XYZ file of N, CA and C in Angstrom:
609
model
N 18.791 2.643 -5.410
C 17.417 2.984 -5.027
C 16.523 1.762 -5.175
N 15.612 1.571 -4.222
C 14.693 0.452 -4.295
C 13.764 0.610 -5.480
N 13.470 -0.489 -6.138
C 12.555 -0.450 -7.270
C 11.138 -0.231 -6.771
N 10.425 0.683 -7.399
C 9.051 0.968 -7.011
C 8.140 -0.070 -7.643
N 7.341 -0.788 -6.861
C 6.465 -1.812 -7.426
C 5.436 -1.196 -8.352
N 5.045 -1.932 -9.371
C 4.113 -1.396 -10.354
C 2.750 -1.111 -9.728
N 2.235 -2.027 -8.971
C 0.950 -1.828 -8.305
C 0.963 -2.586 -6.993
N 0.058 -2.215 -6.100
C -0.089 -2.962 -4.861
C -0.507 -4.394 -5.163
N -1.378 -4.576 -6.161
C -1.848 -5.917 -6.508
C -0.687 -6.809 -6.925
N 0.265 -6.239 -7.676
C 1.404 -7.041 -8.111
C 2.265 -7.449 -6.924
N 2.378 -6.562 -5.936
C 3.135 -6.888 -4.730
C 2.478 -8.046 -3.992
N 1.168 -7.991 -3.827
C 0.457 -9.050 -3.118
C 0.540 -10.368 -3.879
N 0.500 -10.281 -5.201
C 0.623 -11.492 -6.005
C 1.990 -12.126 -5.794
N 3.029 -11.291 -5.760
C 4.375 -11.818 -5.551
C 4.544 -12.361 -4.137
N 3.843 -11.759 -3.171
C 3.868 -12.304 -1.813
C 3.281 -13.712 -1.800
N 2.139 -13.842 -2.475
C 1.489 -15.146 -2.532
C 2.337 -16.189 -3.222
N 3.168 -15.734 -4.159
C 4.053 -16.651 -4.880
C 5.408 -16.804 -4.209
N 5.537 -16.184 -3.005
C 6.760 -16.266 -2.206
C 7.973 -15.734 -2.959
N 7.782 -14.618 -3.640
C 8.891 -13.969 -4.326
C 9.921 -13.502 -3.306
N 11.199 -13.651 -3.627
C 12.273 -13.339 -2.689
C 12.293 -11.868 -2.290
N 11.949 -10.979 -3.218
C 12.015 -9.546 -2.941
C 10.710 -8.967 -2.412
N 9.661 -9.770 -2.382
C 8.346 -9.236 -2.045
C 8.226 -8.851 -0.573
N 8.744 -9.681 0.338
C 8.563 -9.391 1.758
C 9.310 -8.146 2.213
N 10.576 -7.949 1.822
C 11.233 -6.688 2.191
C 10.457 -5.476 1.688
N 9.900 -5.590 0.502
C 9.113 -4.502 -0.072
C 7.841 -4.277 0.740
N 7.189 -5.362 1.108
C 5.976 -5.288 1.918
C 6.276 -4.639 3.267
N 7.356 -5.078 3.907
C 7.716 -4.549 5.218
C 8.057 -3.068 5.154
N 8.691 -2.635 4.069
C 9.076 -1.230 3.957
C 7.859 -0.318 3.941
N 6.711 -0.847 3.559
C 5.495 -0.047 3.490
C 4.623 -0.234 4.728
N 4.459 -1.473 5.158
C 3.439 -1.777 6.165
C 3.961 -1.950 7.590
N 5.233 -2.285 7.768
C 5.719 -2.624 9.103
C 5.572 -1.469 10.086
N 6.003 -0.273 9.696
C 5.941 0.853 10.628
C 4.502 1.232 10.958
N 3.591 1.061 9.992
C 2.180 1.364 10.250
C 1.603 0.396 11.275
N 1.931 -0.871 11.137
C 1.432 -1.874 12.075
C 2.008 -1.660 13.471
N 3.301 -1.360 13.528
C 3.933 -1.116 14.828
C 3.331 0.126 15.484
N 3.175 1.193 14.709
C 2.595 2.417 15.252
C 1.179 2.203 15.756
N 0.414 1.390 15.048
C -0.949 1.074 15.475
C -0.932 0.367 16.826
N -0.034 -0.600 16.984
C 0.056 -1.332 18.253
C 0.438 -0.403 19.401
N 1.364 0.500 19.140
C 1.772 1.449 20.176
C 0.631 2.403 20.513
N -0.124 2.797 19.495
C -1.253 3.700 19.722
C -2.329 3.041 20.570
N -2.378 1.721 20.548
C -3.355 0.993 21.344
C -2.876 0.762 22.777
N -1.695 1.293 23.123
C -1.223 1.230 24.495
C -0.221 0.136 24.781
N 0.177 -0.630 23.763
C 1.143 -1.700 23.984
C 2.552 -1.128 24.117
N 3.318 -1.687 25.043
C 4.705 -1.293 25.193
C 5.520 -1.817 24.008
N 6.751 -1.316 23.880
C 7.570 -1.644 22.713
C 7.689 -3.150 22.493
N 8.056 -3.890 23.534
C 8.258 -5.335 23.382
C 6.963 -6.035 22.983
N 5.855 -5.643 23.625
C 4.562 -6.257 23.303
C 4.129 -5.895 21.884
N 4.375 -4.642 21.493
C 4.006 -4.205 20.147
C 4.781 -4.989 19.096
N 6.051 -5.245 19.376
C 6.865 -6.005 18.421
C 6.427 -7.470 18.368
N 5.986 -7.998 19.503
C 5.458 -9.369 19.510
C 4.200 -9.453 18.654
N 3.312 -8.471 18.832
C 2.081 -8.445 18.044
C 2.412 -8.281 16.564
N 3.375 -7.415 16.270
C 3.780 -7.196 14.884
C 4.223 -8.501 14.237
N 5.038 -9.262 14.942
C 5.499 -10.538 14.388
C 4.337 -11.512 14.202
N 3.402 -11.501 15.151
C 2.227 -12.371 15.022
C 1.377 -11.963 13.822
N 1.251 -10.649 13.608
C 0.468 -10.163 12.469
C 1.125 -10.584 11.157
N 2.437 -10.415 11.070
C 3.146 -10.774 9.840
C 3.048 -12.271 9.571
N 3.122 -13.061 10.639
C 2.971 -14.513 10.481
C 1.570 -14.847 9.989
N 0.576 -14.160 10.572
C -0.810 -14.394 10.164
C -1.037 -13.991 8.716
N -0.419 -12.880 8.307
C -0.560 -12.427 6.920
C 0.000 -13.475 5.966
N 1.143 -14.030 6.314
C 1.749 -15.056 5.468
C 0.813 -16.252 5.299
N 0.136 -16.615 6.396
C -0.740 -17.782 6.357
C -2.079 -17.492 5.689
N -2.580 -16.255 5.909
C -3.939 -15.936 5.476
C -4.012 -15.210 4.136
N -2.864 -14.806 3.611
C -2.878 -14.052 2.361
C -3.637 -14.767 1.241
N -3.511 -16.091 1.120
C -4.279 -16.768 0.067
C -5.789 -16.620 0.232
N -6.252 -16.297 1.464
C -7.688 -16.152 1.709
C -8.206 -14.771 1.345
N -7.269 -13.829 1.129
C -7.711 -12.470 0.819
C -8.174 -12.396 -0.625
N -9.362 -11.828 -0.810
C -9.962 -11.716 -2.137
C -9.723 -10.310 -2.665
N -9.098 -10.195 -3.827
C -8.773 -8.883 -4.382
C -9.982 -8.156 -4.957
N -11.148 -8.783 -4.919
C -12.371 -8.138 -5.393
C -12.652 -6.916 -4.524
N -12.582 -5.705 -5.110
C -12.715 -4.472 -4.331
C -14.062 -4.362 -3.631
N -15.074 -5.046 -4.143
C -16.394 -4.977 -3.524
C -16.416 -5.673 -2.171
N -15.394 -6.487 -1.910
C -15.325 -7.219 -0.645
C -14.384 -6.549 0.355
N -13.938 -5.348 0.023
C -13.083 -4.612 0.942
C -11.647 -4.536 0.454
N -10.924 -3.558 0.990
C -9.548 -3.330 0.570
C -8.582 -4.219 1.333
N -7.386 -4.357 0.797
C -6.345 -5.096 1.509
C -6.002 -4.390 2.813
N -5.985 -3.067 2.780
C -5.688 -2.297 3.981
C -6.695 -2.604 5.083
N -7.982 -2.681 4.712
C -9.008 -3.013 5.694
C -8.834 -4.414 6.238
N -8.480 -5.336 5.354
C -8.244 -6.717 5.775
C -7.052 -6.790 6.714
N -5.982 -6.079 6.382
C -4.791 -6.064 7.223
C -5.107 -5.455 8.584
N -5.907 -4.399 8.594
C -6.311 -3.776 9.850
C -7.056 -4.765 10.738
N -7.969 -5.530 10.149
C -8.745 -6.483 10.947
C -7.847 -7.557 11.554
N -6.867 -8.014 10.779
C -5.919 -9.001 11.309
C -5.149 -8.403 12.482
N -4.633 -7.183 12.301
C -3.857 -6.524 13.356
C -4.717 -6.252 14.582
N -5.939 -5.787 14.361
C -6.839 -5.481 15.472
C -7.126 -6.726 16.303
N -7.442 -7.825 15.632
C -7.797 -9.045 16.355
C -6.628 -9.578 17.172
N -5.428 -9.518 16.605
C -4.256 -10.004 17.337
C -3.923 -9.058 18.487
N -4.089 -7.747 18.272
C -3.852 -6.782 19.350
C -4.829 -7.005 20.495
N -6.088 -7.273 20.167
C -7.094 -7.546 21.194
C -6.698 -8.778 21.999
N -6.256 -9.826 21.304
C -5.840 -11.051 21.996
C -4.684 -10.781 22.946
N -3.735 -9.940 22.504
C -2.574 -9.628 23.334
C -2.986 -8.836 24.572
N -3.855 -7.855 24.385
C -4.299 -7.049 25.521
C -5.093 -7.900 26.504
N -5.939 -8.783 25.994
C -6.711 -9.666 26.874
C -5.791 -10.609 27.645
N -4.749 -11.083 26.961
C -3.797 -11.972 27.631
C -3.126 -11.249 28.790
N -2.745 -9.989 28.554
C -2.118 -9.211 29.616
C -3.118 -8.906 30.722
N -4.373 -8.706 30.340
C -5.398 -8.380 31.332
C -5.582 -9.519 32.326
N -5.509 -10.748 31.836
C -5.683 -11.903 32.713
C -4.589 -11.962 33.773
N -3.395 -11.480 33.411
C -2.266 -11.548 34.334
C -2.345 -10.505 35.444
N -3.078 -9.414 35.179
C -3.081 -8.322 36.155
C -4.444 -8.114 36.800
N -5.402 -8.977 36.506
C -6.743 -8.810 37.064
C -6.715 -8.748 38.584
N -5.943 -9.629 39.170
C -5.894 -9.691 40.629
C -5.275 -8.442 41.237
N -4.415 -7.765 40.493
C -3.735 -6.588 41.034
C -4.586 -5.332 40.945
N -5.689 -5.404 40.212
C -6.558 -4.242 40.076
C -5.998 -3.174 39.165
N -5.058 -3.522 38.305
C -4.453 -2.565 37.377
C -5.513 -2.056 36.403
N -5.673 -0.732 36.337
C -6.702 -0.163 35.463
C -6.163 0.193 34.086
N -4.842 0.208 33.909
C -4.272 0.589 32.619
C -4.678 -0.388 31.527
N -4.623 -1.687 31.833
C -4.996 -2.679 30.836
C -6.474 -2.562 30.502
N -7.285 -2.218 31.509
C -8.705 -2.015 31.247
C -8.930 -0.885 30.261
N -8.166 0.178 30.408
C -8.274 1.290 29.463
C -7.812 0.863 28.078
N -6.756 0.056 28.025
C -6.264 -0.431 26.741
C -7.324 -1.253 26.028
N -8.007 -2.106 26.795
C -9.069 -2.918 26.205
C -10.185 -2.038 25.658
N -10.506 -0.991 26.392
C -11.590 -0.108 25.959
C -11.223 0.642 24.691
N -9.915 0.896 24.497
C -9.478 1.673 23.345
C -9.342 0.842 22.081
N -9.207 -0.477 22.218
C -9.089 -1.325 21.032
C -10.466 -1.493 20.415
N -10.643 -1.172 19.131
C -11.958 -1.244 18.504
C -12.515 -2.653 18.483
N -13.813 -2.756 18.620
C -14.465 -4.053 18.599
C -14.626 -4.580 17.196
N -15.087 -5.828 17.053
C -15.166 -6.462 15.739
C -16.148 -5.800 14.788
N -17.115 -5.041 15.314
C -18.101 -4.404 14.445
C -17.828 -2.918 14.222
N -16.722 -2.423 14.766
C -16.393 -1.010 14.613
C -15.841 -0.731 13.221
N -16.030 0.494 12.716
C -15.401 0.861 11.448
C -13.892 0.900 11.625
N -13.173 0.997 10.526
C -11.710 0.993 10.591
C -11.212 2.057 11.555
N -10.379 1.642 12.480
C -9.874 2.538 13.515
C -8.992 3.613 12.893
N -9.217 4.870 13.304
C -8.484 5.984 12.711
C -7.002 5.929 13.034
N -6.644 5.334 14.178
C -5.229 5.282 14.535
C -4.442 4.450 13.532
N -5.039 3.394 13.030
C -4.362 2.585 12.020
C -4.208 3.376 10.729
N -5.264 4.086 10.343
C -5.215 4.876 9.111
C -4.147 5.963 9.206
N -4.053 6.595 10.379
C -3.046 7.637 10.572
C -1.642 7.075 10.423
N -1.386 5.950 11.085
C -0.070 5.328 10.997
C 0.216 4.853 9.576
N -0.818 4.384 8.906
C -0.640 3.898 7.541
C -0.270 5.039 6.599
N -0.930 6.183 6.764
C -0.620 7.340 5.931
C 0.813 7.814 6.175
N 1.242 7.794 7.422
C 2.618 8.179 7.737
C 3.608 7.213 7.100
N 3.279 5.930 7.155
C 4.163 4.924 6.570
C 4.259 5.097 5.060
N 3.128 5.401 4.426
C 3.139 5.652 2.987
C 4.040 6.836 2.647
N 3.919 7.899 3.444
C 4.735 9.087 3.208
C 6.216 8.769 3.374
N 6.562 8.050 4.436
C 7.965 7.703 4.674
C 8.516 6.856 3.532
N 7.713 5.874 3.115
C 8.165 4.981 2.046
C 8.345 5.734 0.731
N 7.338 6.513 0.349
C 7.412 7.249 -0.911
C 8.529 8.289 -0.870
N 8.712 8.925 0.281
C 9.772 9.925 0.413
C 11.142 9.301 0.201
N 11.326 8.087 0.719
C 12.620 7.420 0.555
C 12.904 7.109 -0.909
N 11.838 6.903 -1.692
C 12.007 6.660 -3.121
C 12.360 7.958 -3.853
N 11.640 9.017 -3.528
C 11.767 10.277 -4.261
C 13.055 11.018 -3.898
N 13.497 10.882 -2.665
C 14.675 11.622 -2.203
C 15.872 11.414 -3.120
N 16.042 10.199 -3.609
C 17.195 9.889 -4.452
C 17.011 10.320 -5.905
N 15.834 10.840 -6.229
C 15.556 11.250 -7.607
C 15.801 12.737 -7.844
N 15.920 13.505 -6.766
C 16.004 14.960 -6.910
C 17.309 15.481 -6.318
N 17.630 16.712 -6.670
C 18.830 17.338 -6.130
C 18.657 17.640 -4.645
N 19.798 17.787 -3.973
C 19.770 17.973 -2.524
C 18.953 19.198 -2.119
N 19.160 20.330 -2.795
C 18.424 21.541 -2.433
C 16.925 21.396 -2.685
N 16.580 20.638 -3.722
C 15.160 20.391 -4.002
C 14.537 19.607 -2.863
N 15.252 18.574 -2.421
C 14.742 17.765 -1.314
C 14.673 18.576 -0.023
N 15.708 19.363 0.248
C 15.725 20.160 1.470
C 14.593 21.186 1.476
N 14.298 21.755 0.320
C 13.190 22.716 0.233
C 11.879 22.054 0.638
N 11.682 20.834 0.166
C 10.476 20.081 0.533
C 10.487 19.718 2.008
N 11.576 19.118 2.448
C 11.634 18.628 3.828
C 11.454 19.750 4.843
N 12.145 20.850 4.617
C 12.130 21.934 5.593
C 10.787 22.656 5.639
N 10.081 22.709 4.509
C 8.776 23.379 4.499
C 7.638 22.416 4.820
N 7.540 21.321 4.074
C 6.396 20.414 4.208
C 6.467 19.547 5.456
N 7.664 19.090 5.815
C 7.797 18.161 6.937
C 8.165 18.850 8.245
N 8.991 19.884 8.154
C 9.444 20.561 9.372
C 8.653 21.821 9.683
N 7.851 22.276 8.724
C 6.979 23.416 8.968
C 7.650 24.775 8.944
N 8.851 24.861 8.370
C 9.524 26.152 8.295
C 8.915 27.002 7.177
N 9.003 28.302 7.335
C 8.477 29.211 6.322
C 9.399 29.224 5.110
N 8.791 29.430 3.947
C 9.559 29.418 2.701
C 10.655 30.473 2.713
N 10.373 31.619 3.329
C 11.367 32.694 3.387
C 12.599 32.259 4.183
N 12.371 31.542 5.284
C 13.484 31.063 6.103
C 14.308 30.024 5.343
N 13.607 29.142 4.656
C 14.289 28.089 3.903
C 15.093 28.691 2.759
N 14.509 29.662 2.076
C 15.198 30.306 0.961
C 16.497 30.956 1.431
N 16.428 31.624 2.574
C 17.630 32.271 3.112
C 18.676 31.238 3.499
N 18.236 30.142 4.118
C 19.169 29.104 4.561
C 19.853 28.409 3.385
N 19.116 28.234 2.290
C 19.659 27.513 1.137
C 20.285 28.435 0.098
N 20.091 29.731 0.269
C 20.657 30.679 -0.678
C 19.960 30.685 -2.022
N 18.639 30.491 -2.000
C 17.853 30.495 -3.236
C 16.669 31.431 -3.054
N 15.909 31.627 -4.121
C 14.738 32.501 -4.032
C 13.563 31.762 -3.408
N 12.612 32.536 -2.897
C 11.405 31.945 -2.313
C 10.639 31.166 -3.379
N 10.607 31.698 -4.590
C 9.923 31.008 -5.677
C 10.537 29.656 -5.972
N 11.860 29.585 -5.878
C 12.547 28.309 -6.100
C 12.160 27.289 -5.037
N 12.018 27.754 -3.801
C 11.616 26.864 -2.709
C 10.222 26.309 -2.968
N 9.288 27.184 -3.333
C 7.919 26.739 -3.602
C 7.874 25.752 -4.770
N 8.633 26.058 -5.812
C 8.654 25.180 -6.989
C 9.204 23.806 -6.635
N 10.290 23.794 -5.864
C 10.906 22.528 -5.463
C 9.960 21.712 -4.594
N 9.311 22.389 -3.654
C 8.368 21.697 -2.778
C 7.239 21.072 -3.585
N 6.652 21.841 -4.475
C 5.535 21.339 -5.285
C 5.964 20.159 -6.147
N 7.178 20.234 -6.662
C 7.685 19.153 -7.504
C 7.802 17.856 -6.712
N 8.357 17.937 -5.503
C 8.535 16.739 -4.685
C 7.187 16.198 -4.220
N 6.288 17.088 -3.801
C 4.963 16.655 -3.357
C 4.238 15.919 -4.482
N 4.303 16.471 -5.685
C 3.644 15.842 -6.828
C 4.233 14.469 -7.110
N 5.548 14.364 -6.994
C 6.205 13.084 -7.257
C 5.845 12.052 -6.189
N 5.797 12.469 -4.934
C 5.423 11.563 -3.846
C 4.007 11.042 -4.061
N 3.095 11.943 -4.400
C 1.710 11.522 -4.631
C 1.622 10.563 -5.816
N 2.428 10.791 -6.818
C 2.418 9.918 -7.988
C 2.942 8.529 -7.645
N 4.020 8.475 -6.870
C 4.588 7.185 -6.453
C 3.554 6.380 -5.669
N 2.836 7.058 -4.779
C 1.818 6.381 -3.976
C 0.649 5.945 -4.852
N 0.271 6.787 -5.804
C -0.840 6.452 -6.696
C -0.512 5.232 -7.550
N 0.738 5.124 -7.976
C 1.161 3.972 -8.772
C 0.971 2.680 -7.980
N 1.118 2.784 -6.657
C 0.902 1.625 -5.798
C -0.576 1.288 -5.639
N -1.440 2.143 -6.179
C -2.870 1.901 -6.039
C -3.413 2.356 -4.704
N -2.683 3.279 -4.044
C -3.094 3.760 -2.729
C -3.622 5.187 -2.820
N -4.358 5.593 -1.799
C -4.839 6.964 -1.686
C -4.095 7.648 -0.550
N -3.455 8.771 -0.873
C -2.702 9.512 0.135
C -3.510 10.728 0.538
N -3.853 10.808 1.818
C -4.784 11.833 2.281
C -4.145 12.867 3.193
N -2.865 12.715 3.513
C -2.206 13.695 4.374
C -1.944 14.983 3.606
N -2.059 16.105 4.294
C -1.785 17.391 3.671
C -0.298 17.706 3.764
N 0.281 18.103 2.639
C 1.687 18.494 2.607
C 1.824 19.948 2.175
N 0.739 20.678 2.289
C 0.748 22.081 1.849
C 1.333 22.979 2.927
C-alpha cells in the first residue's frame, strides 16, 4: 500500500527538494484532476495530455515561487491558475489554425475557459474532488475487508440500495450501513490528514 503523506505541505516541501517519491505521490492526487479539467474545457485527449505535461513542467519550474502563506491563496488555487493559463494558450493556438475555416467549436471552447479575473472554475474543483476521492479510496481499500469495501462501493459509489447490497453479500442491512459509514469516515480522515477539504456527498 502506498504511504499516506503526513500533510499536503510536506508533500510540496519534498517536491521542492526533488524527493524521489514526491512526484509519483503528487501525480496520484493531481494528475487526473488536471486531465479532467482540460477535457471539461473541450480539449481532445491528445491536446489535454499535451496541456497536462505543460502544466506539470510549469509546476516543477514555478513551485519555488508558490508561497505557503494561506492568506495569499491555496496551492489548489495556484495550480488551477497555472492549468487555466496553459489551457487558454492551447485553445488560442488551435483557434489561430482554424480561423480561416470558420470553425465555431474552438470559439465555444475559448468562451468556456475562465478569464484571468474569474473565480476558481467549478469544473476544476469538481475534477479535483473526484481525484481526491479516487486517491483516498485506493488507500482505504487495502485497509478493510472485502465485504466492508463492497458495501461502501456498491452503496456510495454505485448508488445501490442497502437492501440489495445486503442480499448480494449475504449480510444484514445494518452491517452494510455500518461498513459504509466506516469507510466514508476513513476516507474523509485520509483526505483531512492531507490538509484538504472533501466536499462530495457520499451519503
